[in-house]
Amino acid sequence: MSGENNYHDYEELMAKTSEIAECASLPSNHPAYILYTSGTTGSPKGIVRDVGGTAVAMNYAMENVFNVHRDSVNFATSDIGWIVGHTNIIYGPTIRGSASVFFEGKPVVPDAGIVWRKVKEYQVSMLFMAPTGVRVIKKEDYDADIALQYDTSSIDGFCMAGERCDPDTIHWLAKALPSATINDTWW
């Protein structure tokens, strides 16, 4: 398998197929996934999240907390393997019918302007990031000079979760994203 091309263009793959998979009809209490704690205070504990409850909760949160709608472009920089990642990158935007920008890597690689370039390129309306990610960018762009080089006026809201955001970082965000409403949800 080494050297084999594992990357595919979605449009090319769709053009090659005429089959459409049938959607499965499931009861609302059918398991969607198991959410585990980290286990830092003992053995990891798991809770089964069901399809119906998850869909209702994501639809509500995306509409009322994150302001994500059918014409929105949602950009969550979380790791897709974490609950916040697959919730805010896959489930929530899909349920709301919005576009979702996927991003792999640190928010300063290849440079501290990468997130703002993606915002401009895709006209992102909702940006979601952990306060730690914001602080990583702020460390490289303390005066927000790089951020202010990009047109980020498409951003209606900037939401954070994962941990509390410190006031200095919130003030930096207000300078870097003057048109955005900043919401520290703490999740």
PDB file of C-alpha atoms in Angstrom:
ATOM      1  CA  MET A   1       0.000   0.000   0.000  1.00  0.00           C
ATOM      2  CA  SER A   2       2.951   2.338   0.406  1.00  0.00           C
ATOM      3  CA  GLY A   3       2.985   4.996  -2.265  1.00  0.00           C
ATOM      4  CA  GLU A   4      -0.632   4.344  -3.217  1.00  0.00           C
ATOM      5  CA  ASN A   5      -2.788   7.448  -3.731  1.00  0.00           C
ATOM      6  CA  ASN A   6      -5.363   7.455  -0.913  1.00  0.00           C
ATOM      7  CA  TYR A   7      -6.792  10.882  -1.757  1.00  0.00           C
ATOM      8  CA  HIS A   8      -9.844  11.234  -3.959  1.00  0.00           C
ATOM      9  CA  ASP A   9     -11.780  14.154  -5.372  1.00  0.00           C
ATOM     10  CA  TYR A  10     -15.384  14.076  -4.160  1.00  0.00           C
ATOM     11  CA  GLU A  11     -16.826  15.463  -7.415  1.00  0.00           C
ATOM     12  CA  GLU A  12     -14.952  12.855  -9.505  1.00  0.00           C
ATOM     13  CA  LEU A  13     -16.188  10.023  -7.298  1.00  0.00           C
ATOM     14  CA  MET A  14     -19.776  11.286  -7.465  1.00  0.00           C
ATOM     15  CA  ALA A  15     -19.583  11.574 -11.270  1.00  0.00           C
ATOM     16  CA  LYS A  16     -18.588   7.884 -11.483  1.00  0.00           C
ATOM     17  CA  THR A  17     -21.589   6.555  -9.552  1.00  0.00           C
ATOM     18  CA  SER A  18     -25.284   6.323 -10.224  1.00  0.00           C
ATOM     19  CA  GLU A  19     -26.179   4.383  -7.070  1.00  0.00           C
ATOM     20  CA  ILE A  20     -27.823   6.178  -4.205  1.00  0.00           C
ATOM     21  CA  ALA A  21     -27.862   4.448  -0.839  1.00  0.00           C
ATOM     22  CA  GLU A  22     -31.182   4.223   0.945  1.00  0.00           C
ATOM     23  CA  CYS A  23     -31.383   6.011   4.268  1.00  0.00           C
ATOM     24  CA  ALA A  24     -31.944   3.791   7.277  1.00  0.00           C
ATOM     25  CA  SER A  25     -35.000   4.516   9.377  1.00  0.00           C
ATOM     26  CA  LEU A  26     -34.101   4.180  13.048  1.00  0.00           C
ATOM     27  CA  PRO A  27     -36.008   4.622  16.289  1.00  0.00           C
ATOM     28  CA  SER A  28     -35.078   7.814  18.136  1.00  0.00           C
ATOM     29  CA  ASN A  29     -33.458   5.855  20.969  1.00  0.00           C
ATOM     30  CA  HIS A  30     -31.139   3.923  18.620  1.00  0.00           C
ATOM     31  CA  PRO A  31     -27.496   4.376  19.767  1.00  0.00           C
ATOM     32  CA  ALA A  32     -25.532   6.999  17.842  1.00  0.00           C
ATOM     33  CA  TYR A  33     -22.214   6.714  19.720  1.00  0.00           C
ATOM     34  CA  ILE A  34     -20.696   6.195  23.163  1.00  0.00           C
ATOM     35  CA  LEU A  35     -19.109   9.230  24.781  1.00  0.00           C
ATOM     36  CA  TYR A  36     -16.335   8.364  27.242  1.00  0.00           C
ATOM     37  CA  THR A  37     -14.706  10.444  29.947  1.00  0.00           C
ATOM     38  CA  SER A  38     -10.923  10.688  29.839  1.00  0.00           C
ATOM     39  CA  GLY A  39     -10.456   8.411  32.825  1.00  0.00           C
ATOM     40  CA  THR A  40      -8.210  10.895  34.627  1.00  0.00           C
ATOM     41  CA  THR A  41     -10.171  10.380  37.857  1.00  0.00           C
ATOM     42  CA  GLY A  42     -10.388   6.594  37.540  1.00  0.00           C
ATOM     43  CA  SER A  43     -11.687   4.244  34.875  1.00  0.00           C
ATOM     44  CA  PRO A  44     -13.229   5.891  31.809  1.00  0.00           C
ATOM     45  CA  LYS A  45     -17.005   6.022  31.988  1.00  0.00           C
ATOM     46  CA  GLY A  46     -19.196   5.870  28.900  1.00  0.00           C
ATOM     47  CA  ILE A  47     -22.651   7.191  28.144  1.00  0.00           C
ATOM     48  CA  VAL A  48     -24.647   6.118  25.107  1.00  0.00           C
ATOM     49  CA  ARG A  49     -25.927   9.061  23.075  1.00  0.00           C
ATOM     50  CA  ASP A  50     -29.019   8.227  21.051  1.00  0.00           C
ATOM     51  CA  VAL A  51     -29.861   9.342  17.527  1.00  0.00           C
ATOM     52  CA  GLY A  52     -32.993  11.349  18.372  1.00  0.00           C
ATOM     53  CA  GLY A  53     -31.664  13.208  21.410  1.00  0.00           C
ATOM     54  CA  THR A  54     -28.417  14.029  19.653  1.00  0.00           C
ATOM     55  CA  ALA A  55     -30.224  15.347  16.579  1.00  0.00           C
ATOM     56  CA  VAL A  56     -32.587  17.517  18.641  1.00  0.00           C
ATOM     57  CA  ALA A  57     -29.750  18.868  20.819  1.00  0.00           C
ATOM     58  CA  MET A  58     -27.499  19.626  17.828  1.00  0.00           C
ATOM     59  CA  ASN A  59     -30.259  21.323  15.882  1.00  0.00           C
ATOM     60  CA  TYR A  60     -31.101  23.496  18.892  1.00  0.00           C
ATOM     61  CA  ALA A  61     -27.471  24.371  19.708  1.00  0.00           C
ATOM     62  CA  MET A  62     -26.509  25.100  16.104  1.00  0.00           C
ATOM     63  CA  GLU A  63     -29.510  27.386  15.616  1.00  0.00           C
ATOM     64  CA  ASN A  64     -29.707  29.130  19.001  1.00  0.00           C
ATOM     65  CA  VAL A  65     -26.145  29.115  20.341  1.00  0.00           C
ATOM     66  CA  PHE A  66     -23.991  29.080  17.207  1.00  0.00           C
ATOM     67  CA  ASN A  67     -26.420  30.823  14.771  1.00  0.00           C
ATOM     68  CA  VAL A  68     -25.813  28.221  12.048  1.00  0.00           C
ATOM     69  CA  HIS A  69     -28.416  28.067   9.277  1.00  0.00           C
ATOM     70  CA  ARG A  70     -28.798  26.685   5.764  1.00  0.00           C
ATOM     71  CA  ASP A  71     -26.854  29.578   4.194  1.00  0.00           C
ATOM     72  CA  SER A  72     -24.108  29.512   6.861  1.00  0.00           C
ATOM     73  CA  VAL A  73     -20.530  28.406   6.411  1.00  0.00           C
ATOM     74  CA  ASN A  74     -19.428  26.764   9.640  1.00  0.00           C
ATOM     75  CA  PHE A  75     -15.714  26.386  10.448  1.00  0.00           C
ATOM     76  CA  ALA A  76     -14.838  24.423  13.582  1.00  0.00           C
ATOM     77  CA  THR A  77     -11.105  23.937  14.130  1.00  0.00           C
ATOM     78  CA  SER A  78     -11.567  21.142  16.671  1.00  0.00           C
ATOM     79  CA  ASP A  79     -10.124  17.663  16.275  1.00  0.00           C
ATOM     80  CA  ILE A  80     -12.816  15.642  14.493  1.00  0.00           C
ATOM     81  CA  GLY A  81     -12.236  12.695  16.840  1.00  0.00           C
ATOM     82  CA  TRP A  82     -13.326  14.644  19.917  1.00  0.00           C
ATOM     83  CA  ILE A  83     -16.983  15.162  20.764  1.00  0.00           C
ATOM     84  CA  VAL A  84     -16.830  18.883  20.023  1.00  0.00           C
ATOM     85  CA  GLY A  85     -15.167  18.107  16.693  1.00  0.00           C
ATOM     86  CA  HIS A  86     -17.637  15.652  15.236  1.00  0.00           C
ATOM     87  CA  THR A  87     -20.534  17.525  16.831  1.00  0.00           C
ATOM     88  CA  ASN A  88     -19.588  20.932  15.366  1.00  0.00           C
ATOM     89  CA  ILE A  89     -17.977  19.738  12.130  1.00  0.00           C
ATOM     90  CA  ILE A  90     -20.277  16.871  11.084  1.00  0.00           C
ATOM     91  CA  TYR A  91     -23.546  16.393  12.991  1.00  0.00           C
ATOM     92  CA  GLY A  92     -24.576  19.961  13.765  1.00  0.00           C
ATOM     93  CA  PRO A  93     -23.898  21.569  10.379  1.00  0.00           C
ATOM     94  CA  THR A  94     -25.365  18.566   8.524  1.00  0.00           C
ATOM     95  CA  ILE A  95     -28.569  18.713  10.559  1.00  0.00           C
ATOM     96  CA  ARG A  96     -28.823  22.474   9.911  1.00  0.00           C
ATOM     97  CA  GLY A  97     -27.989  22.038   6.203  1.00  0.00           C
ATOM     98  CA  SER A  98     -24.987  24.350   6.361  1.00  0.00           C
ATOM     99  CA  ALA A  99     -21.590  24.053   4.742  1.00  0.00           C
ATOM    100  CA  SER A 100     -18.725  22.942   6.983  1.00  0.00           C
ATOM    101  CA  VAL A 101     -15.031  23.722   6.564  1.00  0.00           C
ATOM    102  CA  PHE A 102     -12.659  20.955   7.673  1.00  0.00           C
ATOM    103  CA  PHE A 103      -9.178  21.898   8.884  1.00  0.00           C
ATOM    104  CA  GLU A 104      -6.434  19.502   9.958  1.00  0.00           C
ATOM    105  CA  GLY A 105      -3.522  20.762  12.008  1.00  0.00           C
ATOM    106  CA  LYS A 106      -2.376  23.583  14.238  1.00  0.00           C
ATOM    107  CA  PRO A 107      -3.968  26.996  13.634  1.00  0.00           C
ATOM    108  CA  VAL A 108      -0.508  28.535  12.989  1.00  0.00           C
ATOM    109  CA  VAL A 109       0.821  26.048  10.429  1.00  0.00           C
ATOM    110  CA  PRO A 110       2.072  26.999   7.905  1.00  0.00           C
ATOM    111  CA  ASP A 111       1.718  30.468   9.488  1.00  0.00           C
ATOM    112  CA  ALA A 112      -0.452  32.511  11.849  1.00  0.00           C
ATOM    113  CA  GLY A 113      -2.689  33.680   8.988  1.00  0.00           C
ATOM    114  CA  ILE A 114      -3.967  30.259   7.875  1.00  0.00           C
ATOM    115  CA  VAL A 115      -7.291  30.427   9.758  1.00  0.00           C
ATOM    116  CA  TRP A 116      -8.003  33.948   8.501  1.00  0.00           C
ATOM    117  CA  ARG A 117      -7.177  32.927   4.904  1.00  0.00           C
ATOM    118  CA  LYS A 118      -9.673  30.063   5.160  1.00  0.00           C
ATOM    119  CA  VAL A 119     -12.279  32.432   6.611  1.00  0.00           C
ATOM    120  CA  LYS A 120     -11.795  34.773   3.658  1.00  0.00           C
ATOM    121  CA  GLU A 121     -11.614  31.981   1.072  1.00  0.00           C
ATOM    122  CA  TYR A 122     -14.806  30.240   2.197  1.00  0.00           C
ATOM    123  CA  GLN A 123     -16.684  33.297   3.532  1.00  0.00           C
ATOM    124  CA  VAL A 124     -17.049  31.652   6.936  1.00  0.00           C
ATOM    125  CA  SER A 125     -19.969  32.957   8.970  1.00  0.00           C
ATOM    126  CA  MET A 126     -19.441  30.930  12.184  1.00  0.00           C
ATOM    127  CA  LEU A 127     -15.963  30.170  13.512  1.00  0.00           C
ATOM    128  CA  PHE A 128     -15.521  27.762  16.410  1.00  0.00           C
ATOM    129  CA  MET A 129     -12.235  27.251  18.243  1.00  0.00           C
ATOM    130  CA  ALA A 130     -10.980  26.311  21.690  1.00  0.00           C
ATOM    131  CA  PRO A 131      -9.452  29.190  23.675  1.00  0.00           C
ATOM    132  CA  THR A 132      -6.143  27.295  23.567  1.00  0.00           C
ATOM    133  CA  GLY A 133      -6.188  27.544  19.751  1.00  0.00           C
ATOM    134  CA  VAL A 134      -6.846  31.275  19.940  1.00  0.00           C
ATOM    135  CA  ARG A 135      -3.941  31.719  22.360  1.00  0.00           C
ATOM    136  CA  VAL A 136      -1.638  29.802  19.973  1.00  0.00           C
ATOM    137  CA  ILE A 137      -2.524  32.279  17.210  1.00  0.00           C
ATOM    138  CA  LYS A 138      -2.257  35.250  19.602  1.00  0.00           C
ATOM    139  CA  LYS A 139       1.250  34.138  20.612  1.00  0.00           C
ATOM    140  CA  GLU A 140       2.352  34.469  16.962  1.00  0.00           C
ATOM    141  CA  ASP A 141       0.294  37.609  16.262  1.00  0.00           C
ATOM    142  CA  TYR A 142       0.130  39.474  19.575  1.00  0.00           C
ATOM    143  CA  ASP A 143      -1.051  42.782  18.097  1.00  0.00           C
ATOM    144  CA  ALA A 144      -3.484  41.070  15.670  1.00  0.00           C
ATOM    145  CA  ASP A 145      -1.602  42.616  12.719  1.00  0.00           C
ATOM    146  CA  ILE A 146      -1.786  39.388  10.691  1.00  0.00           C
ATOM    147  CA  ALA A 147      -5.467  38.825  11.480  1.00  0.00           C
ATOM    148  CA  LEU A 148      -6.332  42.375  10.441  1.00  0.00           C
ATOM    149  CA  GLN A 149      -4.720  41.843   7.010  1.00  0.00           C
ATOM    150  CA  TYR A 150      -7.624  39.570   6.038  1.00  0.00           C
ATOM    151  CA  ASP A 151     -11.257  40.375   5.345  1.00  0.00           C
ATOM    152  CA  THR A 152     -13.040  38.473   8.108  1.00  0.00           C
ATOM    153  CA  SER A 153     -16.233  40.511   7.915  1.00  0.00           C
ATOM    154  CA  SER A 154     -18.198  37.401   6.878  1.00  0.00           C
ATOM    155  CA  ILE A 155     -17.852  36.103  10.452  1.00  0.00           C
ATOM    156  CA  ASP A 156     -21.095  36.711  12.297  1.00  0.00           C
ATOM    157  CA  GLY A 157     -20.068  34.780  15.385  1.00  0.00           C
ATOM    158  CA  PHE A 158     -17.004  33.304  17.025  1.00  0.00           C
ATOM    159  CA  CYS A 159     -17.722  30.561  19.571  1.00  0.00           C
ATOM    160  CA  MET A 160     -15.307  28.932  21.960  1.00  0.00           C
ATOM    161  CA  ALA A 161     -15.519  25.918  24.224  1.00  0.00           C
ATOM    162  CA  GLY A 162     -13.318  23.408  25.951  1.00  0.00           C
ATOM    163  CA  GLU A 163     -12.219  25.632  28.788  1.00  0.00           C
ATOM    164  CA  ARG A 164     -12.905  29.128  30.070  1.00  0.00           C
ATOM    165  CA  CYS A 165     -11.395  31.857  27.938  1.00  0.00           C
ATOM    166  CA  ASP A 166      -9.335  34.454  29.776  1.00  0.00           C
ATOM    167  CA  PRO A 167     -10.290  38.155  29.397  1.00  0.00           C
ATOM    168  CA  ASP A 168      -7.012  39.084  27.615  1.00  0.00           C
ATOM    169  CA  THR A 169      -7.720  36.549  24.866  1.00  0.00           C
ATOM    170  CA  ILE A 170     -11.309  37.765  24.501  1.00  0.00           C
ATOM    171  CA  HIS A 171     -10.022  41.342  24.125  1.00  0.00           C
ATOM    172  CA  TRP A 172      -7.523  40.134  21.502  1.00  0.00           C
ATOM    173  CA  LEU A 173     -10.356  38.431  19.595  1.00  0.00           C
ATOM    174  CA  ALA A 174     -12.445  41.605  19.705  1.00  0.00           C
ATOM    175  CA  LYS A 175      -9.525  43.473  18.120  1.00  0.00           C
ATOM    176  CA  ALA A 176      -8.783  40.738  15.552  1.00  0.00           C
ATOM    177  CA  LEU A 177     -12.450  40.171  14.599  1.00  0.00           C
ATOM    178  CA  PRO A 178     -14.183  43.534  14.999  1.00  0.00           C
ATOM    179  CA  SER A 179     -17.397  42.429  13.236  1.00  0.00           C
ATOM    180  CA  ALA A 180     -17.880  39.162  15.147  1.00  0.00           C
ATOM    181  CA  THR A 181     -19.994  38.429  18.186  1.00  0.00           C
ATOM    182  CA  ILE A 182     -17.770  36.492  20.594  1.00  0.00           C
ATOM    183  CA  ASN A 183     -19.398  33.717  22.620  1.00  0.00           C
ATOM    184  CA  ASP A 184     -17.462  31.712  25.226  1.00  0.00           C
ATOM    185  CA  THR A 185     -19.839  28.782  25.710  1.00  0.00           C
ATOM    186  CA  TRP A 186     -17.530  26.734  27.977  1.00  0.00           C
ATOM    187  CA  TRP A 187     -19.383  23.740  26.473  1.00  0.00           C
TER     188      TRP A 187
END
